[in-house]
């Protein structure tokens, strides 16, 4: 091979080597680019997954000054029972209250010359005293509603037991439709200036009654407390003697909801007077871009 041929051979080798190197560089560059892109996408996904969770909590609780459970409650007397609601959550809330009534009446000694435990006695209008059969009898516990049943006995002292013959349980209080029974003798005394059964004009921070529920007119901020709804409970002076010594318990129940418009359907108040209370206070999804509250 002469000098000229050697030169041509070296040139061909150089060209081939440069082409291979160029191809190798291009492939390596593509791999690096793809690798960087994948790493960026993965990092972005991880960043999304690390977003903090929504910690807003809708929560509220009932506050009471006195839990009235009252045997020996004289007709015409009043028992204090103030009831209000506090927002103990971390976000705004709308609240409503309802009341459940429980009552136990006992067997009264009204018949003259009747036989009681093999003894002839005269009726005196007092509660009839019964003996306890430890094998079959269940005692009524004042703080345990499940024991308030007909046939159970209430223990007055070591030897005195009264037999339950009238029991009303879990009766929903209805302001405008009191039942025609003994519960009508128990009058709930609502806040004189903060309770309405018709939507008032130019009022704030009040309770509005509708269909068994009492709705608070305002949105509660965290830690905010409503006005008192209830102040006391009064036993009517006309309370029947046949129910003397009875047990009565009033249990408030509370619902709390966020301020989204779903409350209208969740609570079944869409199209009612209650909706008027919250018309300009709820968060409407279709109005978020139009200045809707929230």
Tab-separated table of C-alpha atoms in Angstrom:
chain	number	residue	atom	x	y	z
A	1	UNK	CA	0.000	0.000	0.000
A	2	UNK	CA	1.526	3.273	-1.126
A	3	UNK	CA	1.385	6.504	0.742
A	4	UNK	CA	-1.668	7.755	-1.146
A	5	UNK	CA	-3.700	4.627	-0.409
A	6	UNK	CA	-2.748	4.786	3.274
A	7	UNK	CA	-4.095	8.313	3.426
A	8	UNK	CA	-7.416	7.295	1.916
A	9	UNK	CA	-7.748	4.367	4.362
A	10	UNK	CA	-7.129	6.589	7.376
A	11	UNK	CA	-9.682	9.093	6.097
A	12	UNK	CA	-12.358	6.394	5.739
A	13	UNK	CA	-11.642	5.116	9.283
A	14	UNK	CA	-11.865	8.636	10.659
A	15	UNK	CA	-15.187	9.313	8.900
A	16	UNK	CA	-16.695	6.045	10.147
A	17	UNK	CA	-15.465	6.660	13.705
A	18	UNK	CA	-16.877	10.193	13.723
A	19	UNK	CA	-20.237	8.952	12.444
A	20	UNK	CA	-20.424	6.225	15.115
A	21	UNK	CA	-19.400	8.705	17.782
A	22	UNK	CA	-22.038	11.143	16.605
A	23	UNK	CA	-24.729	8.423	16.678
A	24	UNK	CA	-23.608	7.323	20.127
A	25	UNK	CA	-23.690	10.909	21.391
A	26	UNK	CA	-27.196	11.431	19.965
A	27	UNK	CA	-28.544	8.255	21.589
A	28	UNK	CA	-26.919	9.138	24.901
A	29	UNK	CA	-28.381	12.637	24.754
A	30	UNK	CA	-31.881	11.244	24.086
A	31	UNK	CA	-31.582	8.876	27.036
A	32	UNK	CA	-30.494	11.688	29.293
A	33	UNK	CA	-33.382	13.880	28.161
A	34	UNK	CA	-35.925	11.093	28.683
A	35	UNK	CA	-34.424	10.305	32.059
A	36	UNK	CA	-34.620	13.914	33.147
A	37	UNK	CA	-38.234	14.219	31.979
A	38	UNK	CA	-39.288	11.078	33.850
A	39	UNK	CA	-37.517	12.282	36.974
A	40	UNK	CA	-39.298	15.663	36.728
A	41	UNK	CA	-42.725	14.051	36.288
A	42	UNK	CA	-42.104	11.743	39.239
A	43	UNK	CA	-40.995	14.627	41.409
A	44	UNK	CA	-44.051	16.635	40.402
A	45	UNK	CA	-46.340	13.717	41.284
A	46	UNK	CA	-44.697	13.328	44.673
A	47	UNK	CA	-45.162	17.020	45.346
A	48	UNK	CA	-48.913	16.710	44.616
A	49	UNK	CA	-49.236	13.674	46.866
A	50	UNK	CA	-47.603	15.568	49.722
A	51	UNK	CA	-50.243	18.315	49.661
A	52	UNK	CA	-51.688	18.812	53.153
A	53	UNK	CA	-55.140	17.314	53.786
A	54	UNK	CA	-58.181	19.491	54.372
A	55	UNK	CA	-58.372	19.740	58.163
A	56	UNK	CA	-61.623	21.728	58.375
A	57	UNK	CA	-63.911	20.027	60.886
A	58	UNK	CA	-67.620	20.719	61.271
A	59	UNK	CA	-68.450	20.151	64.922
A	60	UNK	CA	-70.717	21.657	67.565
A	61	UNK	CA	-71.958	20.730	71.011
A	62	UNK	CA	-74.948	21.402	73.231
A	63	UNK	CA	-74.351	23.418	76.367
A	64	UNK	CA	-76.833	23.145	79.255
A	65	UNK	CA	-77.088	24.785	82.652
A	66	UNK	CA	-79.193	21.975	84.093
A	67	UNK	CA	-80.307	18.519	83.013
A	68	UNK	CA	-83.843	18.311	84.399
A	69	UNK	CA	-84.882	14.872	85.599
A	70	UNK	CA	-87.538	15.495	88.189
A	71	UNK	CA	-89.477	13.149	90.400
A	72	UNK	CA	-91.539	14.947	93.047
A	73	UNK	CA	-92.059	17.938	90.792
A	74	UNK	CA	-94.898	20.054	92.210
A	75	UNK	CA	-97.530	21.379	89.751
A	76	UNK	CA	-97.092	25.068	88.965
A	77	UNK	CA	-93.345	25.077	89.625
A	78	UNK	CA	-90.515	25.872	87.217
A	79	UNK	CA	-87.200	24.104	86.690
A	80	UNK	CA	-84.279	25.973	85.051
A	81	UNK	CA	-82.944	24.360	81.889
A	82	UNK	CA	-80.963	26.736	79.688
A	83	UNK	CA	-79.933	25.239	76.337
A	84	UNK	CA	-77.566	26.698	73.742
A	85	UNK	CA	-75.058	25.463	71.109
A	86	UNK	CA	-71.345	26.158	70.683
A	87	UNK	CA	-69.329	25.681	67.494
A	88	UNK	CA	-66.331	23.679	68.701
A	89	UNK	CA	-65.096	22.813	65.201
A	90	UNK	CA	-62.553	24.524	62.973
A	91	UNK	CA	-64.873	25.906	60.319
A	92	UNK	CA	-68.156	27.771	59.980
A	93	UNK	CA	-71.309	25.827	60.824
A	94	UNK	CA	-75.077	26.041	60.718
A	95	UNK	CA	-76.955	24.373	63.603
A	96	UNK	CA	-80.419	23.259	64.617
A	97	UNK	CA	-81.945	21.737	67.754
A	98	UNK	CA	-84.805	19.374	68.494
A	99	UNK	CA	-86.126	17.915	71.743
A	100	UNK	CA	-87.141	14.413	72.808
A	101	UNK	CA	-89.464	13.892	75.778
A	102	UNK	CA	-89.529	10.901	78.124
A	103	UNK	CA	-92.109	10.217	80.826
A	104	UNK	CA	-92.849	7.502	83.394
A	105	UNK	CA	-96.054	7.489	85.450
A	106	UNK	CA	-96.631	5.111	88.352
A	107	UNK	CA	-99.543	3.092	89.696
A	108	UNK	CA	-101.667	5.280	92.003
A	109	UNK	CA	-103.697	3.969	94.937
A	110	UNK	CA	-107.181	5.255	94.061
A	111	UNK	CA	-109.554	2.373	94.772
A	112	UNK	CA	-111.252	2.105	98.193
A	113	UNK	CA	-111.443	-1.178	100.059
A	114	UNK	CA	-109.116	-2.986	97.680
A	115	UNK	CA	-106.766	-5.771	98.520
A	116	UNK	CA	-103.039	-5.083	98.634
A	117	UNK	CA	-100.683	-7.846	99.745
A	118	UNK	CA	-103.555	-9.731	101.477
A	119	UNK	CA	-104.654	-6.578	103.346
A	120	UNK	CA	-107.804	-4.531	102.754
A	121	UNK	CA	-106.861	-0.856	102.406
A	122	UNK	CA	-108.548	2.394	101.453
A	123	UNK	CA	-107.421	4.418	98.493
A	124	UNK	CA	-105.610	7.637	99.356
A	125	UNK	CA	-104.442	8.980	95.997
A	126	UNK	CA	-100.826	8.268	96.809
A	127	UNK	CA	-98.551	6.066	94.767
A	128	UNK	CA	-99.285	2.410	95.345
A	129	UNK	CA	-96.396	0.681	97.093
A	130	UNK	CA	-95.288	-2.630	95.640
A	131	UNK	CA	-92.877	-5.280	96.764
A	132	UNK	CA	-89.821	-6.175	94.756
A	133	UNK	CA	-89.492	-9.590	93.216
A	134	UNK	CA	-85.754	-9.880	92.875
A	135	UNK	CA	-86.003	-12.721	90.369
A	136	UNK	CA	-88.174	-10.999	87.744
A	137	UNK	CA	-88.384	-7.269	88.436
A	138	UNK	CA	-86.240	-4.663	86.669
A	139	UNK	CA	-85.512	-1.415	88.449
A	140	UNK	CA	-85.934	1.937	86.731
A	141	UNK	CA	-82.757	3.978	86.692
A	142	UNK	CA	-83.275	7.698	86.310
A	143	UNK	CA	-80.257	8.157	84.031
A	144	UNK	CA	-80.866	5.041	81.921
A	145	UNK	CA	-83.759	5.570	79.504
A	146	UNK	CA	-83.690	1.910	78.436
A	147	UNK	CA	-85.086	0.954	81.872
A	148	UNK	CA	-88.105	3.264	81.505
A	149	UNK	CA	-90.596	0.532	80.641
A	150	UNK	CA	-94.117	-0.402	81.780
A	151	UNK	CA	-93.923	-3.049	84.494
A	152	UNK	CA	-90.524	-1.991	85.789
A	153	UNK	CA	-90.264	-0.569	89.292
A	154	UNK	CA	-88.785	2.603	90.704
A	155	UNK	CA	-87.095	2.337	94.097
A	156	UNK	CA	-87.955	5.159	96.491
A	157	UNK	CA	-86.085	3.729	99.471
A	158	UNK	CA	-84.981	0.356	100.847
A	159	UNK	CA	-88.557	-0.989	101.102
A	160	UNK	CA	-90.642	1.265	98.831
A	161	UNK	CA	-91.110	0.453	95.151
A	162	UNK	CA	-93.477	2.031	92.616
A	163	UNK	CA	-94.808	0.229	89.547
A	164	UNK	CA	-94.554	1.989	86.154
A	165	UNK	CA	-97.910	1.868	84.358
A	166	UNK	CA	-97.527	4.748	81.860
A	167	UNK	CA	-94.429	5.232	79.699
A	168	UNK	CA	-93.822	7.665	76.850
A	169	UNK	CA	-90.419	7.509	75.182
A	170	UNK	CA	-88.601	9.424	72.489
A	171	UNK	CA	-91.524	11.744	71.778
A	172	UNK	CA	-90.490	14.613	69.487
A	173	UNK	CA	-91.443	17.971	70.966
A	174	UNK	CA	-93.667	19.977	68.619
A	175	UNK	CA	-94.122	23.591	69.553
A	176	UNK	CA	-97.345	24.177	67.649
A	177	UNK	CA	-98.916	20.755	68.127
A	178	UNK	CA	-98.626	19.479	71.688
A	179	UNK	CA	-100.067	15.977	72.205
A	180	UNK	CA	-103.357	15.404	73.978
A	181	UNK	CA	-101.712	13.510	76.823
A	182	UNK	CA	-99.715	14.149	79.972
A	183	UNK	CA	-96.824	15.708	78.021
A	184	UNK	CA	-99.013	18.742	77.340
A	185	UNK	CA	-98.612	19.589	81.047
A	186	UNK	CA	-94.906	20.288	80.539
A	187	UNK	CA	-94.369	23.782	79.164
A	188	UNK	CA	-91.044	24.665	77.571
A	189	UNK	CA	-90.149	28.275	78.339
A	190	UNK	CA	-88.218	29.638	75.365
A	191	UNK	CA	-86.088	32.779	75.273
A	192	UNK	CA	-88.659	35.611	75.275
A	193	UNK	CA	-86.916	37.732	72.621
A	194	UNK	CA	-84.796	35.217	70.693
A	195	UNK	CA	-87.373	32.643	69.639
A	196	UNK	CA	-89.885	32.914	66.772
A	197	UNK	CA	-92.237	30.594	64.922
A	198	UNK	CA	-92.553	33.061	62.034
A	199	UNK	CA	-89.590	34.624	60.253
A	200	UNK	CA	-89.152	38.082	61.843
A	201	UNK	CA	-88.027	41.259	60.138
A	202	UNK	CA	-84.779	43.003	61.065
A	203	UNK	CA	-83.781	40.436	63.697
A	204	UNK	CA	-80.468	38.642	64.151
A	205	UNK	CA	-79.165	35.898	66.410
A	206	UNK	CA	-82.470	34.183	67.005
A	207	UNK	CA	-84.045	30.709	66.879
A	208	UNK	CA	-86.756	29.851	64.359
A	209	UNK	CA	-89.107	26.888	64.751
A	210	UNK	CA	-90.126	24.771	61.776
A	211	UNK	CA	-91.594	21.265	61.734
A	212	UNK	CA	-90.052	19.907	64.931
A	213	UNK	CA	-86.696	21.712	64.630
A	214	UNK	CA	-85.299	24.971	65.962
A	215	UNK	CA	-82.898	26.625	63.501
A	216	UNK	CA	-80.352	29.226	64.519
A	217	UNK	CA	-80.538	32.211	62.207
A	218	UNK	CA	-76.795	32.930	61.967
A	219	UNK	CA	-73.717	31.116	60.716
A	220	UNK	CA	-71.559	30.193	63.698
A	221	UNK	CA	-67.863	30.945	63.540
A	222	UNK	CA	-65.482	28.570	65.396
A	223	UNK	CA	-65.880	28.977	69.186
A	224	UNK	CA	-68.992	31.113	68.744
A	225	UNK	CA	-72.019	30.342	70.955
A	226	UNK	CA	-75.696	30.813	70.126
A	227	UNK	CA	-78.233	32.661	72.222
A	228	UNK	CA	-80.108	30.457	74.691
A	229	UNK	CA	-83.072	28.742	73.079
A	230	UNK	CA	-84.613	27.330	76.239
A	231	UNK	CA	-84.655	28.977	79.646
A	232	UNK	CA	-86.733	26.639	81.824
A	233	UNK	CA	-89.513	24.038	81.960
A	234	UNK	CA	-92.767	24.631	83.869
A	235	UNK	CA	-95.165	21.965	85.121
A	236	UNK	CA	-98.757	23.076	84.627
A	237	UNK	CA	-100.823	23.841	87.757
A	238	UNK	CA	-103.517	21.618	86.214
A	239	UNK	CA	-101.219	18.611	86.165
A	240	UNK	CA	-103.321	15.517	86.874
A	241	UNK	CA	-103.021	13.942	90.324
A	242	UNK	CA	-102.922	10.511	88.744
A	243	UNK	CA	-99.403	11.302	87.482
A	244	UNK	CA	-97.979	12.452	90.805
A	245	UNK	CA	-94.425	11.360	91.496
A	246	UNK	CA	-93.735	10.746	87.794
A	247	UNK	CA	-90.368	11.023	86.083
A	248	UNK	CA	-89.870	13.429	83.191
A	249	UNK	CA	-86.802	14.012	81.074
A	250	UNK	CA	-86.210	16.454	78.228
A	251	UNK	CA	-83.295	15.596	75.934
A	252	UNK	CA	-82.030	18.178	73.395
A	253	UNK	CA	-80.578	16.859	70.157
A	254	UNK	CA	-78.390	18.892	67.809
A	255	UNK	CA	-77.417	18.771	64.122
A	256	UNK	CA	-74.485	20.717	62.658
A	257	UNK	CA	-73.759	21.214	58.958
A	258	UNK	CA	-71.239	23.092	56.859
A	259	UNK	CA	-72.464	26.181	55.029
A	260	UNK	CA	-72.712	24.589	51.594
A	261	UNK	CA	-76.048	24.702	49.792
A	262	UNK	CA	-76.374	20.929	50.285
A	263	UNK	CA	-77.841	21.690	53.719
A	264	UNK	CA	-81.074	22.624	51.963
A	265	UNK	CA	-81.571	19.076	50.692
A	266	UNK	CA	-79.820	17.264	53.546
A	267	UNK	CA	-82.173	18.868	56.074
A	268	UNK	CA	-85.207	18.957	53.762
A	269	UNK	CA	-85.658	22.741	54.044
A	270	UNK	CA	-85.454	23.752	50.403
A	271	UNK	CA	-88.397	25.958	49.486
A	272	UNK	CA	-89.407	26.524	53.127
A	273	UNK	CA	-89.246	29.587	55.325
A	274	UNK	CA	-86.048	28.178	56.824
A	275	UNK	CA	-84.269	28.639	53.502
A	276	UNK	CA	-84.966	32.358	53.799
A	277	UNK	CA	-82.785	32.468	56.915
A	278	UNK	CA	-79.728	31.292	55.017
A	279	UNK	CA	-80.369	32.517	51.467
A	280	UNK	CA	-77.496	35.010	51.471
A	281	UNK	CA	-75.253	33.118	53.882
A	282	UNK	CA	-74.673	29.738	52.230
A	283	UNK	CA	-71.925	28.763	49.813
A	284	UNK	CA	-73.574	28.113	46.443
A	285	UNK	CA	-71.375	26.116	44.066
A	286	UNK	CA	-72.802	27.785	40.959
A	287	UNK	CA	-72.112	31.239	42.412
A	288	UNK	CA	-68.492	30.876	43.480
A	289	UNK	CA	-67.394	33.084	40.599
A	290	UNK	CA	-70.149	35.589	41.220
A	291	UNK	CA	-69.262	36.608	44.734
A	292	UNK	CA	-71.099	33.805	46.509
A	293	UNK	CA	-70.341	33.650	50.235
A	294	UNK	CA	-68.211	30.981	51.731
